[in-house]
Amino acid sequence: RRVLFRSWQVDSTLGNNSTGIGSLLAPYKTISIAVSRATTNDTIQIKKGTYSENITITGKVLSLISIDGPSRTILQPLLQSPIFQFTNAGASYVKGLTLTNASSTTAGSVYNGFGTSSPTIESCIIRNSGGSGGAIHCNGGALKMYNCLVYNNNPNTFFEGSTGGLNVYHCTFVNNSNHFYNSGTNNIVPNFKNCIIWRSTNIVYSGSISVENSIIKGGFPGTNTNLDVSPSFVDSANNNFRSEEHTSEL
């Protein structure tokens, strides 16, 4: 028997949580309502706008995808808790959002919590956020990031590793303060490949990490596949961190 998965629509301007049904003509106003109504393998399509919410995905696999891209689809926390929290959320998927103004008193932007969660964050922007216990905290499962732009954040550490895995590919990290990665164990080795990890001072981390084919401030010991050379951005003063040679990024 064929199984049909539903696509839910969210629009911060035209949506209505009371009369809406999550359809194209009658969308919801908030992402949280769509998440609560959706079932495993459903997709939530998000129109442009600024959403003040904390999104918790528990016990189901969902895809949350921006229609209009990260520069026009902004998500900031309503409460002093992570913007995204995943628990037993399987291979959930988030694409095309900006996460900003995350809390400085908790794991700020993303918390991959206990259980079997292996979410993917793709083509997102994470900027101007804090975090105590990491802007992104991995505490179970495995988190993957692809083609994301991360800049002007000031958490105690950007990545915090307790348990679980972390794989980061084709991402740009610029002008983020304090530790880049922190873990109390060497049993967790996050992988960074084809990334730019840059700021005015050398990158600081604790625990073990793997960095390959990347540009990293201060270099990285034990490999000759990385460069310690200032990247050429189009206009870093105005937060345009596209490479002058490759301008098809976010």
JSON list of C-alpha atoms in Angstrom, two decimals:
[
{"chain": "A", "resi": 1, "resn": "ARG", "atom": "CA", "xyz": [0.00, 0.00, 0.00]},
{"chain": "A", "resi": 2, "resn": "ARG", "atom": "CA", "xyz": [1.33, 3.42, -0.94]},
{"chain": "A", "resi": 3, "resn": "VAL", "atom": "CA", "xyz": [2.04, 5.73, 1.98]},
{"chain": "A", "resi": 4, "resn": "LEU", "atom": "CA", "xyz": [1.40, 9.44, 1.40]},
{"chain": "A", "resi": 5, "resn": "PHE", "atom": "CA", "xyz": [3.42, 12.03, 3.32]},
{"chain": "A", "resi": 6, "resn": "ARG", "atom": "CA", "xyz": [2.00, 15.47, 3.86]},
{"chain": "A", "resi": 7, "resn": "SER", "atom": "CA", "xyz": [3.47, 18.89, 3.14]},
{"chain": "A", "resi": 8, "resn": "TRP", "atom": "CA", "xyz": [2.49, 21.59, 5.64]},
{"chain": "A", "resi": 9, "resn": "GLN", "atom": "CA", "xyz": [2.63, 25.31, 4.89]},
{"chain": "A", "resi": 10, "resn": "VAL", "atom": "CA", "xyz": [3.70, 28.06, 7.32]},
{"chain": "A", "resi": 11, "resn": "ASP", "atom": "CA", "xyz": [3.45, 31.80, 6.62]},
{"chain": "A", "resi": 12, "resn": "SER", "atom": "CA", "xyz": [4.21, 34.37, 9.35]},
{"chain": "A", "resi": 13, "resn": "THR", "atom": "CA", "xyz": [2.27, 37.08, 7.51]},
{"chain": "A", "resi": 14, "resn": "LEU", "atom": "CA", "xyz": [-0.79, 35.34, 6.03]},
{"chain": "A", "resi": 15, "resn": "GLY", "atom": "CA", "xyz": [-0.99, 32.31, 8.33]},
{"chain": "A", "resi": 16, "resn": "ASN", "atom": "CA", "xyz": [-3.47, 31.73, 11.14]},
{"chain": "A", "resi": 17, "resn": "ASN", "atom": "CA", "xyz": [-3.11, 29.08, 13.83]},
{"chain": "A", "resi": 18, "resn": "SER", "atom": "CA", "xyz": [-6.84, 29.14, 14.68]},
{"chain": "A", "resi": 19, "resn": "THR", "atom": "CA", "xyz": [-8.41, 28.93, 11.23]},
{"chain": "A", "resi": 20, "resn": "GLY", "atom": "CA", "xyz": [-5.48, 27.59, 9.22]},
{"chain": "A", "resi": 21, "resn": "ILE", "atom": "CA", "xyz": [-5.13, 23.94, 8.28]},
{"chain": "A", "resi": 22, "resn": "GLY", "atom": "CA", "xyz": [-1.53, 24.04, 7.09]},
{"chain": "A", "resi": 23, "resn": "SER", "atom": "CA", "xyz": [-2.46, 24.16, 3.42]},
{"chain": "A", "resi": 24, "resn": "LEU", "atom": "CA", "xyz": [-1.21, 26.50, 0.70]},
{"chain": "A", "resi": 25, "resn": "LEU", "atom": "CA", "xyz": [-4.39, 28.61, 0.90]},
{"chain": "A", "resi": 26, "resn": "ALA", "atom": "CA", "xyz": [-4.79, 28.34, 4.68]},
{"chain": "A", "resi": 27, "resn": "PRO", "atom": "CA", "xyz": [-1.28, 28.11, 6.19]},
{"chain": "A", "resi": 28, "resn": "TYR", "atom": "CA", "xyz": [-0.33, 28.09, 9.84]},
{"chain": "A", "resi": 29, "resn": "LYS", "atom": "CA", "xyz": [1.29, 31.16, 11.33]},
{"chain": "A", "resi": 30, "resn": "THR", "atom": "CA", "xyz": [3.96, 29.41, 13.40]},
{"chain": "A", "resi": 31, "resn": "ILE", "atom": "CA", "xyz": [6.37, 26.57, 12.75]},
{"chain": "A", "resi": 32, "resn": "SER", "atom": "CA", "xyz": [5.67, 24.99, 16.14]},
{"chain": "A", "resi": 33, "resn": "ILE", "atom": "CA", "xyz": [2.02, 24.34, 15.28]},
{"chain": "A", "resi": 34, "resn": "ALA", "atom": "CA", "xyz": [3.00, 22.62, 12.05]},
{"chain": "A", "resi": 35, "resn": "VAL", "atom": "CA", "xyz": [5.58, 20.50, 13.91]},
{"chain": "A", "resi": 36, "resn": "SER", "atom": "CA", "xyz": [2.96, 19.44, 16.46]},
{"chain": "A", "resi": 37, "resn": "ARG", "atom": "CA", "xyz": [0.48, 18.40, 13.74]},
{"chain": "A", "resi": 38, "resn": "ALA", "atom": "CA", "xyz": [2.96, 16.70, 11.43]},
{"chain": "A", "resi": 39, "resn": "THR", "atom": "CA", "xyz": [3.76, 13.00, 11.49]},
{"chain": "A", "resi": 40, "resn": "THR", "atom": "CA", "xyz": [6.93, 11.13, 10.56]},
{"chain": "A", "resi": 41, "resn": "ASN", "atom": "CA", "xyz": [8.35, 11.90, 7.10]},
{"chain": "A", "resi": 42, "resn": "ASP", "atom": "CA", "xyz": [6.16, 14.97, 6.60]},
{"chain": "A", "resi": 43, "resn": "THR", "atom": "CA", "xyz": [7.65, 18.20, 5.20]},
{"chain": "A", "resi": 44, "resn": "ILE", "atom": "CA", "xyz": [7.06, 21.70, 6.59]},
{"chain": "A", "resi": 45, "resn": "GLN", "atom": "CA", "xyz": [7.54, 24.50, 4.07]},
{"chain": "A", "resi": 46, "resn": "ILE", "atom": "CA", "xyz": [8.25, 27.89, 5.62]},
{"chain": "A", "resi": 47, "resn": "LYS", "atom": "CA", "xyz": [7.61, 31.24, 3.93]},
{"chain": "A", "resi": 48, "resn": "LYS", "atom": "CA", "xyz": [9.79, 34.28, 4.52]},
{"chain": "A", "resi": 49, "resn": "GLY", "atom": "CA", "xyz": [9.42, 36.23, 7.76]},
{"chain": "A", "resi": 50, "resn": "THR", "atom": "CA", "xyz": [10.78, 36.43, 11.30]},
{"chain": "A", "resi": 51, "resn": "TYR", "atom": "CA", "xyz": [9.62, 33.65, 13.62]},
{"chain": "A", "resi": 52, "resn": "SER", "atom": "CA", "xyz": [10.12, 33.89, 17.39]},
{"chain": "A", "resi": 53, "resn": "GLU", "atom": "CA", "xyz": [9.88, 30.27, 18.46]},
{"chain": "A", "resi": 54, "resn": "ASN", "atom": "CA", "xyz": [11.63, 27.31, 20.05]},
{"chain": "A", "resi": 55, "resn": "ILE", "atom": "CA", "xyz": [11.23, 24.21, 17.91]},
{"chain": "A", "resi": 56, "resn": "THR", "atom": "CA", "xyz": [11.25, 20.78, 19.55]},
{"chain": "A", "resi": 57, "resn": "ILE", "atom": "CA", "xyz": [11.11, 17.66, 17.39]},
{"chain": "A", "resi": 58, "resn": "THR", "atom": "CA", "xyz": [10.59, 14.52, 19.44]},
{"chain": "A", "resi": 59, "resn": "GLY", "atom": "CA", "xyz": [9.85, 10.99, 18.29]},
{"chain": "A", "resi": 60, "resn": "LYS", "atom": "CA", "xyz": [9.35, 11.73, 14.59]},
{"chain": "A", "resi": 61, "resn": "VAL", "atom": "CA", "xyz": [11.35, 12.53, 11.48]},
{"chain": "A", "resi": 62, "resn": "LEU", "atom": "CA", "xyz": [10.50, 15.86, 9.85]},
{"chain": "A", "resi": 63, "resn": "SER", "atom": "CA", "xyz": [11.90, 18.10, 7.11]},
{"chain": "A", "resi": 64, "resn": "LEU", "atom": "CA", "xyz": [11.71, 21.85, 7.67]},
{"chain": "A", "resi": 65, "resn": "ILE", "atom": "CA", "xyz": [12.53, 23.78, 4.51]},
{"chain": "A", "resi": 66, "resn": "SER", "atom": "CA", "xyz": [12.52, 27.50, 3.83]},
{"chain": "A", "resi": 67, "resn": "ILE", "atom": "CA", "xyz": [10.85, 28.53, 0.58]},
{"chain": "A", "resi": 68, "resn": "ASP", "atom": "CA", "xyz": [12.56, 31.92, 0.33]},
{"chain": "A", "resi": 69, "resn": "GLY", "atom": "CA", "xyz": [16.06, 31.18, 1.65]},
{"chain": "A", "resi": 70, "resn": "PRO", "atom": "CA", "xyz": [17.94, 31.98, 4.85]},
{"chain": "A", "resi": 71, "resn": "SER", "atom": "CA", "xyz": [18.41, 35.70, 4.31]},
{"chain": "A", "resi": 72, "resn": "ARG", "atom": "CA", "xyz": [14.64, 36.19, 4.39]},
{"chain": "A", "resi": 73, "resn": "THR", "atom": "CA", "xyz": [13.56, 33.43, 6.76]},
{"chain": "A", "resi": 74, "resn": "ILE", "atom": "CA", "xyz": [14.69, 34.24, 10.30]},
{"chain": "A", "resi": 75, "resn": "LEU", "atom": "CA", "xyz": [14.20, 32.10, 13.39]},
{"chain": "A", "resi": 76, "resn": "GLN", "atom": "CA", "xyz": [14.97, 33.42, 16.87]},
{"chain": "A", "resi": 77, "resn": "PRO", "atom": "CA", "xyz": [14.08, 31.98, 20.29]},
{"chain": "A", "resi": 78, "resn": "LEU", "atom": "CA", "xyz": [10.94, 32.96, 22.15]},
{"chain": "A", "resi": 79, "resn": "LEU", "atom": "CA", "xyz": [12.24, 31.40, 25.40]},
{"chain": "A", "resi": 80, "resn": "GLN", "atom": "CA", "xyz": [15.70, 31.02, 26.93]},
{"chain": "A", "resi": 81, "resn": "SER", "atom": "CA", "xyz": [16.17, 27.55, 25.49]},
{"chain": "A", "resi": 82, "resn": "PRO", "atom": "CA", "xyz": [17.62, 26.13, 22.25]},
{"chain": "A", "resi": 83, "resn": "ILE", "atom": "CA", "xyz": [16.08, 27.32, 19.01]},
{"chain": "A", "resi": 84, "resn": "PHE", "atom": "CA", "xyz": [16.05, 23.70, 17.80]},
{"chain": "A", "resi": 85, "resn": "GLN", "atom": "CA", "xyz": [15.98, 20.62, 19.99]},
{"chain": "A", "resi": 86, "resn": "PHE", "atom": "CA", "xyz": [16.01, 17.09, 18.58]},
{"chain": "A", "resi": 87, "resn": "THR", "atom": "CA", "xyz": [15.20, 13.98, 20.65]},
{"chain": "A", "resi": 88, "resn": "ASN", "atom": "CA", "xyz": [14.66, 10.60, 18.96]},
{"chain": "A", "resi": 89, "resn": "ALA", "atom": "CA", "xyz": [14.08, 12.60, 15.79]},
{"chain": "A", "resi": 90, "resn": "GLY", "atom": "CA", "xyz": [15.88, 10.28, 13.39]},
{"chain": "A", "resi": 91, "resn": "ALA", "atom": "CA", "xyz": [17.17, 11.81, 10.16]},
{"chain": "A", "resi": 92, "resn": "SER", "atom": "CA", "xyz": [15.27, 15.08, 10.49]},
{"chain": "A", "resi": 93, "resn": "TYR", "atom": "CA", "xyz": [16.29, 17.82, 8.09]},
{"chain": "A", "resi": 94, "resn": "VAL", "atom": "CA", "xyz": [16.47, 21.62, 8.32]},
{"chain": "A", "resi": 95, "resn": "LYS", "atom": "CA", "xyz": [17.30, 23.76, 5.28]},
{"chain": "A", "resi": 96, "resn": "GLY", "atom": "CA", "xyz": [17.46, 27.45, 4.44]},
{"chain": "A", "resi": 97, "resn": "LEU", "atom": "CA", "xyz": [16.89, 29.25, 7.75]},
{"chain": "A", "resi": 98, "resn": "THR", "atom": "CA", "xyz": [18.78, 31.91, 9.67]},
{"chain": "A", "resi": 99, "resn": "LEU", "atom": "CA", "xyz": [19.14, 31.13, 13.39]},
{"chain": "A", "resi": 100, "resn": "THR", "atom": "CA", "xyz": [19.94, 34.23, 15.40]},
{"chain": "A", "resi": 101, "resn": "ASN", "atom": "CA", "xyz": [19.79, 35.86, 18.86]},
{"chain": "A", "resi": 102, "resn": "ALA", "atom": "CA", "xyz": [20.12, 32.48, 20.55]},
{"chain": "A", "resi": 103, "resn": "SER", "atom": "CA", "xyz": [20.22, 32.36, 24.34]},
{"chain": "A", "resi": 104, "resn": "SER", "atom": "CA", "xyz": [23.49, 32.95, 26.18]},
{"chain": "A", "resi": 105, "resn": "THR", "atom": "CA", "xyz": [22.30, 30.92, 29.18]},
{"chain": "A", "resi": 106, "resn": "THR", "atom": "CA", "xyz": [21.74, 27.52, 27.55]},
{"chain": "A", "resi": 107, "resn": "ALA", "atom": "CA", "xyz": [22.77, 25.53, 24.50]},
{"chain": "A", "resi": 108, "resn": "GLY", "atom": "CA", "xyz": [21.85, 28.27, 22.09]},
{"chain": "A", "resi": 109, "resn": "SER", "atom": "CA", "xyz": [21.01, 27.37, 18.51]},
{"chain": "A", "resi": 110, "resn": "VAL", "atom": "CA", "xyz": [20.78, 23.57, 18.26]},
{"chain": "A", "resi": 111, "resn": "TYR", "atom": "CA", "xyz": [20.62, 20.85, 20.90]},
{"chain": "A", "resi": 112, "resn": "ASN", "atom": "CA", "xyz": [20.84, 17.30, 19.60]},
{"chain": "A", "resi": 113, "resn": "GLY", "atom": "CA", "xyz": [19.61, 15.50, 22.67]},
{"chain": "A", "resi": 114, "resn": "PHE", "atom": "CA", "xyz": [19.30, 12.02, 24.05]},
{"chain": "A", "resi": 115, "resn": "GLY", "atom": "CA", "xyz": [18.30, 9.15, 21.80]},
{"chain": "A", "resi": 116, "resn": "THR", "atom": "CA", "xyz": [18.54, 8.29, 18.15]},
{"chain": "A", "resi": 117, "resn": "SER", "atom": "CA", "xyz": [18.67, 11.65, 16.39]},
{"chain": "A", "resi": 118, "resn": "SER", "atom": "CA", "xyz": [20.85, 12.24, 13.34]},
{"chain": "A", "resi": 119, "resn": "PRO", "atom": "CA", "xyz": [19.57, 15.57, 11.99]},
{"chain": "A", "resi": 120, "resn": "THR", "atom": "CA", "xyz": [21.07, 17.44, 9.04]},
{"chain": "A", "resi": 121, "resn": "ILE", "atom": "CA", "xyz": [21.38, 21.23, 8.99]},
{"chain": "A", "resi": 122, "resn": "GLU", "atom": "CA", "xyz": [21.90, 22.46, 5.43]},
{"chain": "A", "resi": 123, "resn": "SER", "atom": "CA", "xyz": [22.30, 25.88, 3.79]},
{"chain": "A", "resi": 124, "resn": "CYS", "atom": "CA", "xyz": [21.53, 27.73, 7.01]},
{"chain": "A", "resi": 125, "resn": "ILE", "atom": "CA", "xyz": [23.00, 30.87, 8.56]},
{"chain": "A", "resi": 126, "resn": "ILE", "atom": "CA", "xyz": [23.83, 30.99, 12.28]},
{"chain": "A", "resi": 127, "resn": "ARG", "atom": "CA", "xyz": [24.75, 34.49, 13.44]},
{"chain": "A", "resi": 128, "resn": "ASN", "atom": "CA", "xyz": [24.82, 36.92, 16.37]},
{"chain": "A", "resi": 129, "resn": "SER", "atom": "CA", "xyz": [24.10, 34.31, 18.99]},
{"chain": "A", "resi": 130, "resn": "GLY", "atom": "CA", "xyz": [25.38, 33.23, 22.39]},
{"chain": "A", "resi": 131, "resn": "GLY", "atom": "CA", "xyz": [25.31, 29.90, 24.10]},
{"chain": "A", "resi": 132, "resn": "SER", "atom": "CA", "xyz": [26.31, 28.37, 27.43]},
{"chain": "A", "resi": 133, "resn": "GLY", "atom": "CA", "xyz": [27.09, 24.74, 26.77]},
{"chain": "A", "resi": 134, "resn": "GLY", "atom": "CA", "xyz": [27.69, 25.46, 23.11]},
{"chain": "A", "resi": 135, "resn": "ALA", "atom": "CA", "xyz": [25.83, 27.22, 20.36]},
{"chain": "A", "resi": 136, "resn": "ILE", "atom": "CA", "xyz": [25.46, 23.68, 19.04]},
{"chain": "A", "resi": 137, "resn": "HIS", "atom": "CA", "xyz": [25.47, 20.90, 21.64]},
{"chain": "A", "resi": 138, "resn": "CYS", "atom": "CA", "xyz": [25.80, 17.25, 20.61]},
{"chain": "A", "resi": 139, "resn": "ASN", "atom": "CA", "xyz": [24.55, 14.98, 23.38]},
{"chain": "A", "resi": 140, "resn": "GLY", "atom": "CA", "xyz": [23.60, 11.83, 21.51]},
{"chain": "A", "resi": 141, "resn": "GLY", "atom": "CA", "xyz": [23.01, 10.60, 17.99]},
{"chain": "A", "resi": 142, "resn": "ALA", "atom": "CA", "xyz": [24.88, 12.31, 15.16]},
{"chain": "A", "resi": 143, "resn": "LEU", "atom": "CA", "xyz": [24.59, 15.82, 13.71]},
{"chain": "A", "resi": 144, "resn": "LYS", "atom": "CA", "xyz": [25.55, 16.79, 10.17]},
{"chain": "A", "resi": 145, "resn": "MET", "atom": "CA", "xyz": [26.03, 20.30, 8.75]},
{"chain": "A", "resi": 146, "resn": "TYR", "atom": "CA", "xyz": [26.42, 21.17, 5.07]},
{"chain": "A", "resi": 147, "resn": "ASN", "atom": "CA", "xyz": [27.01, 24.48, 3.30]},
{"chain": "A", "resi": 148, "resn": "CYS", "atom": "CA", "xyz": [26.24, 26.67, 6.30]},
{"chain": "A", "resi": 149, "resn": "LEU", "atom": "CA", "xyz": [27.49, 30.17, 7.11]},
{"chain": "A", "resi": 150, "resn": "VAL", "atom": "CA", "xyz": [28.32, 30.86, 10.77]},
{"chain": "A", "resi": 151, "resn": "TYR", "atom": "CA", "xyz": [29.49, 34.29, 11.87]},
{"chain": "A", "resi": 152, "resn": "ASN", "atom": "CA", "xyz": [29.62, 36.87, 14.69]},
{"chain": "A", "resi": 153, "resn": "ASN", "atom": "CA", "xyz": [28.63, 34.41, 17.42]},
{"chain": "A", "resi": 154, "resn": "ASN", "atom": "CA", "xyz": [29.80, 34.71, 21.03]},
{"chain": "A", "resi": 155, "resn": "PRO", "atom": "CA", "xyz": [29.08, 31.46, 22.87]},
{"chain": "A", "resi": 156, "resn": "ASN", "atom": "CA", "xyz": [31.44, 29.93, 25.44]},
{"chain": "A", "resi": 157, "resn": "THR", "atom": "CA", "xyz": [32.19, 27.34, 22.74]},
{"chain": "A", "resi": 158, "resn": "PHE", "atom": "CA", "xyz": [30.53, 27.03, 19.37]},
{"chain": "A", "resi": 159, "resn": "PHE", "atom": "CA", "xyz": [30.39, 23.21, 19.34]},
{"chain": "A", "resi": 160, "resn": "GLU", "atom": "CA", "xyz": [30.03, 21.27, 22.58]},
{"chain": "A", "resi": 161, "resn": "GLY", "atom": "CA", "xyz": [30.49, 17.50, 22.35]},
{"chain": "A", "resi": 162, "resn": "SER", "atom": "CA", "xyz": [29.18, 15.24, 25.12]},
{"chain": "A", "resi": 163, "resn": "THR", "atom": "CA", "xyz": [28.30, 12.09, 23.20]},
{"chain": "A", "resi": 164, "resn": "GLY", "atom": "CA", "xyz": [27.41, 11.29, 19.62]},
{"chain": "A", "resi": 165, "resn": "GLY", "atom": "CA", "xyz": [28.92, 12.34, 16.31]},
{"chain": "A", "resi": 166, "resn": "LEU", "atom": "CA", "xyz": [29.46, 15.57, 14.40]},
{"chain": "A", "resi": 167, "resn": "ASN", "atom": "CA", "xyz": [30.26, 15.88, 10.69]},
{"chain": "A", "resi": 168, "resn": "VAL", "atom": "CA", "xyz": [30.63, 19.32, 9.10]},
{"chain": "A", "resi": 169, "resn": "TYR", "atom": "CA", "xyz": [31.21, 19.84, 5.36]},
{"chain": "A", "resi": 170, "resn": "HIS", "atom": "CA", "xyz": [31.56, 22.94, 3.15]},
{"chain": "A", "resi": 171, "resn": "CYS", "atom": "CA", "xyz": [30.79, 25.37, 5.97]},
{"chain": "A", "resi": 172, "resn": "THR", "atom": "CA", "xyz": [32.23, 28.82, 6.66]},
{"chain": "A", "resi": 173, "resn": "PHE", "atom": "CA", "xyz": [32.93, 29.98, 10.22]},
{"chain": "A", "resi": 174, "resn": "VAL", "atom": "CA", "xyz": [34.01, 33.63, 10.54]},
{"chain": "A", "resi": 175, "resn": "ASN", "atom": "CA", "xyz": [34.55, 35.98, 13.50]},
{"chain": "A", "resi": 176, "resn": "ASN", "atom": "CA", "xyz": [33.21, 33.66, 16.18]},
{"chain": "A", "resi": 177, "resn": "SER", "atom": "CA", "xyz": [34.56, 34.21, 19.70]},
{"chain": "A", "resi": 178, "resn": "ASN", "atom": "CA", "xyz": [35.97, 31.83, 22.32]},
{"chain": "A", "resi": 179, "resn": "HIS", "atom": "CA", "xyz": [36.37, 28.08, 21.79]},
{"chain": "A", "resi": 180, "resn": "PHE", "atom": "CA", "xyz": [35.50, 26.57, 18.45]},
{"chain": "A", "resi": 181, "resn": "TYR", "atom": "CA", "xyz": [34.95, 23.10, 19.91]},
{"chain": "A", "resi": 182, "resn": "ASN", "atom": "CA", "xyz": [34.98, 21.69, 23.42]},
{"chain": "A", "resi": 183, "resn": "SER", "atom": "CA", "xyz": [34.66, 18.18, 24.77]},
{"chain": "A", "resi": 184, "resn": "GLY", "atom": "CA", "xyz": [35.66, 16.49, 28.00]},
{"chain": "A", "resi": 185, "resn": "THR", "atom": "CA", "xyz": [36.49, 13.27, 26.16]},
{"chain": "A", "resi": 186, "resn": "ASN", "atom": "CA", "xyz": [38.75, 12.24, 23.30]},
{"chain": "A", "resi": 187, "resn": "ASN", "atom": "CA", "xyz": [36.34, 9.46, 22.36]},
{"chain": "A", "resi": 188, "resn": "ILE", "atom": "CA", "xyz": [34.38, 11.93, 20.22]},
{"chain": "A", "resi": 189, "resn": "VAL", "atom": "CA", "xyz": [36.19, 13.13, 17.11]},
{"chain": "A", "resi": 190, "resn": "PRO", "atom": "CA", "xyz": [34.14, 15.56, 15.00]},
{"chain": "A", "resi": 191, "resn": "ASN", "atom": "CA", "xyz": [35.03, 15.83, 11.34]},
{"chain": "A", "resi": 192, "resn": "PHE", "atom": "CA", "xyz": [35.43, 19.13, 9.47]},
{"chain": "A", "resi": 193, "resn": "LYS", "atom": "CA", "xyz": [36.05, 18.90, 5.73]},
{"chain": "A", "resi": 194, "resn": "ASN", "atom": "CA", "xyz": [36.28, 21.59, 3.06]},
{"chain": "A", "resi": 195, "resn": "CYS", "atom": "CA", "xyz": [35.55, 24.33, 5.58]},
{"chain": "A", "resi": 196, "resn": "ILE", "atom": "CA", "xyz": [36.77, 27.86, 6.30]},
{"chain": "A", "resi": 197, "resn": "ILE", "atom": "CA", "xyz": [37.39, 28.40, 10.02]},
{"chain": "A", "resi": 198, "resn": "TRP", "atom": "CA", "xyz": [38.68, 31.93, 10.47]},
{"chain": "A", "resi": 199, "resn": "ARG", "atom": "CA", "xyz": [38.95, 34.90, 12.83]},
{"chain": "A", "resi": 200, "resn": "SER", "atom": "CA", "xyz": [41.62, 37.41, 13.89]},
{"chain": "A", "resi": 201, "resn": "THR", "atom": "CA", "xyz": [43.22, 35.05, 16.45]},
{"chain": "A", "resi": 202, "resn": "ASN", "atom": "CA", "xyz": [44.13, 31.37, 16.24]},
{"chain": "A", "resi": 203, "resn": "ILE", "atom": "CA", "xyz": [41.32, 28.86, 16.53]},
{"chain": "A", "resi": 204, "resn": "VAL", "atom": "CA", "xyz": [41.12, 27.30, 20.00]},
{"chain": "A", "resi": 205, "resn": "TYR", "atom": "CA", "xyz": [39.58, 23.91, 20.78]},
{"chain": "A", "resi": 206, "resn": "SER", "atom": "CA", "xyz": [39.77, 21.20, 23.43]},
{"chain": "A", "resi": 207, "resn": "GLY", "atom": "CA", "xyz": [39.39, 17.48, 22.90]},
{"chain": "A", "resi": 208, "resn": "SER", "atom": "CA", "xyz": [40.13, 15.84, 19.55]},
{"chain": "A", "resi": 209, "resn": "ILE", "atom": "CA", "xyz": [38.96, 17.06, 16.15]},
{"chain": "A", "resi": 210, "resn": "SER", "atom": "CA", "xyz": [39.70, 16.13, 12.55]},
{"chain": "A", "resi": 211, "resn": "VAL", "atom": "CA", "xyz": [40.17, 18.90, 9.96]},
{"chain": "A", "resi": 212, "resn": "GLU", "atom": "CA", "xyz": [40.81, 18.16, 6.28]},
{"chain": "A", "resi": 213, "resn": "ASN", "atom": "CA", "xyz": [41.04, 20.23, 3.08]},
{"chain": "A", "resi": 214, "resn": "SER", "atom": "CA", "xyz": [40.17, 23.39, 5.01]},
{"chain": "A", "resi": 215, "resn": "ILE", "atom": "CA", "xyz": [41.39, 26.90, 5.73]},
{"chain": "A", "resi": 216, "resn": "ILE", "atom": "CA", "xyz": [41.91, 27.29, 9.48]},
{"chain": "A", "resi": 217, "resn": "LYS", "atom": "CA", "xyz": [43.43, 30.22, 11.38]},
{"chain": "A", "resi": 218, "resn": "GLY", "atom": "CA", "xyz": [46.60, 29.04, 13.12]},
{"chain": "A", "resi": 219, "resn": "GLY", "atom": "CA", "xyz": [46.80, 25.87, 11.04]},
{"chain": "A", "resi": 220, "resn": "PHE", "atom": "CA", "xyz": [46.10, 22.31, 12.14]},
{"chain": "A", "resi": 221, "resn": "PRO", "atom": "CA", "xyz": [48.79, 19.86, 13.27]},
{"chain": "A", "resi": 222, "resn": "GLY", "atom": "CA", "xyz": [49.51, 16.51, 11.70]},
{"chain": "A", "resi": 223, "resn": "THR", "atom": "CA", "xyz": [48.15, 17.10, 8.20]},
{"chain": "A", "resi": 224, "resn": "ASN", "atom": "CA", "xyz": [49.24, 18.95, 5.07]},
{"chain": "A", "resi": 225, "resn": "THR", "atom": "CA", "xyz": [45.78, 19.20, 3.50]},
{"chain": "A", "resi": 226, "resn": "ASN", "atom": "CA", "xyz": [44.89, 22.45, 5.31]},
{"chain": "A", "resi": 227, "resn": "LEU", "atom": "CA", "xyz": [45.92, 26.06, 4.80]},
{"chain": "A", "resi": 228, "resn": "ASP", "atom": "CA", "xyz": [46.58, 28.90, 7.23]},
{"chain": "A", "resi": 229, "resn": "VAL", "atom": "CA", "xyz": [45.96, 31.65, 4.66]},
{"chain": "A", "resi": 230, "resn": "SER", "atom": "CA", "xyz": [43.48, 34.49, 5.03]},
{"chain": "A", "resi": 231, "resn": "PRO", "atom": "CA", "xyz": [40.47, 33.73, 2.82]},
{"chain": "A", "resi": 232, "resn": "SER", "atom": "CA", "xyz": [39.46, 36.27, 0.19]},
{"chain": "A", "resi": 233, "resn": "PHE", "atom": "CA", "xyz": [35.86, 37.23, 0.87]},
{"chain": "A", "resi": 234, "resn": "VAL", "atom": "CA", "xyz": [33.83, 39.45, -1.45]},
{"chain": "A", "resi": 235, "resn": "ASP", "atom": "CA", "xyz": [32.90, 41.99, 1.27]},
{"chain": "A", "resi": 236, "resn": "SER", "atom": "CA", "xyz": [33.44, 40.76, 4.84]},
{"chain": "A", "resi": 237, "resn": "ALA", "atom": "CA", "xyz": [32.73, 44.24, 6.26]},
{"chain": "A", "resi": 238, "resn": "ASN", "atom": "CA", "xyz": [29.12, 43.81, 5.12]},
{"chain": "A", "resi": 239, "resn": "ASN", "atom": "CA", "xyz": [28.92, 40.11, 6.01]},
{"chain": "A", "resi": 240, "resn": "ASN", "atom": "CA", "xyz": [29.31, 38.90, 2.44]},
{"chain": "A", "resi": 241, "resn": "PHE", "atom": "CA", "xyz": [31.51, 35.89, 3.03]},
{"chain": "A", "resi": 242, "resn": "ARG", "atom": "CA", "xyz": [31.37, 34.47, -0.45]},
{"chain": "A", "resi": 243, "resn": "SER", "atom": "CA", "xyz": [34.75, 33.57, -1.81]},
{"chain": "A", "resi": 244, "resn": "GLU", "atom": "CA", "xyz": [35.97, 35.93, -4.52]},
{"chain": "A", "resi": 245, "resn": "GLU", "atom": "CA", "xyz": [36.75, 32.87, -6.62]},
{"chain": "A", "resi": 246, "resn": "HIS", "atom": "CA", "xyz": [33.58, 30.91, -5.86]},
{"chain": "A", "resi": 247, "resn": "THR", "atom": "CA", "xyz": [30.43, 33.01, -5.47]},
{"chain": "A", "resi": 248, "resn": "SER", "atom": "CA", "xyz": [27.71, 30.36, -5.53]},
{"chain": "A", "resi": 249, "resn": "GLU", "atom": "CA", "xyz": [27.50, 29.90, -1.76]},
{"chain": "A", "resi": 250, "resn": "LEU", "atom": "CA", "xyz": [24.71, 31.10, 0.58]}
]
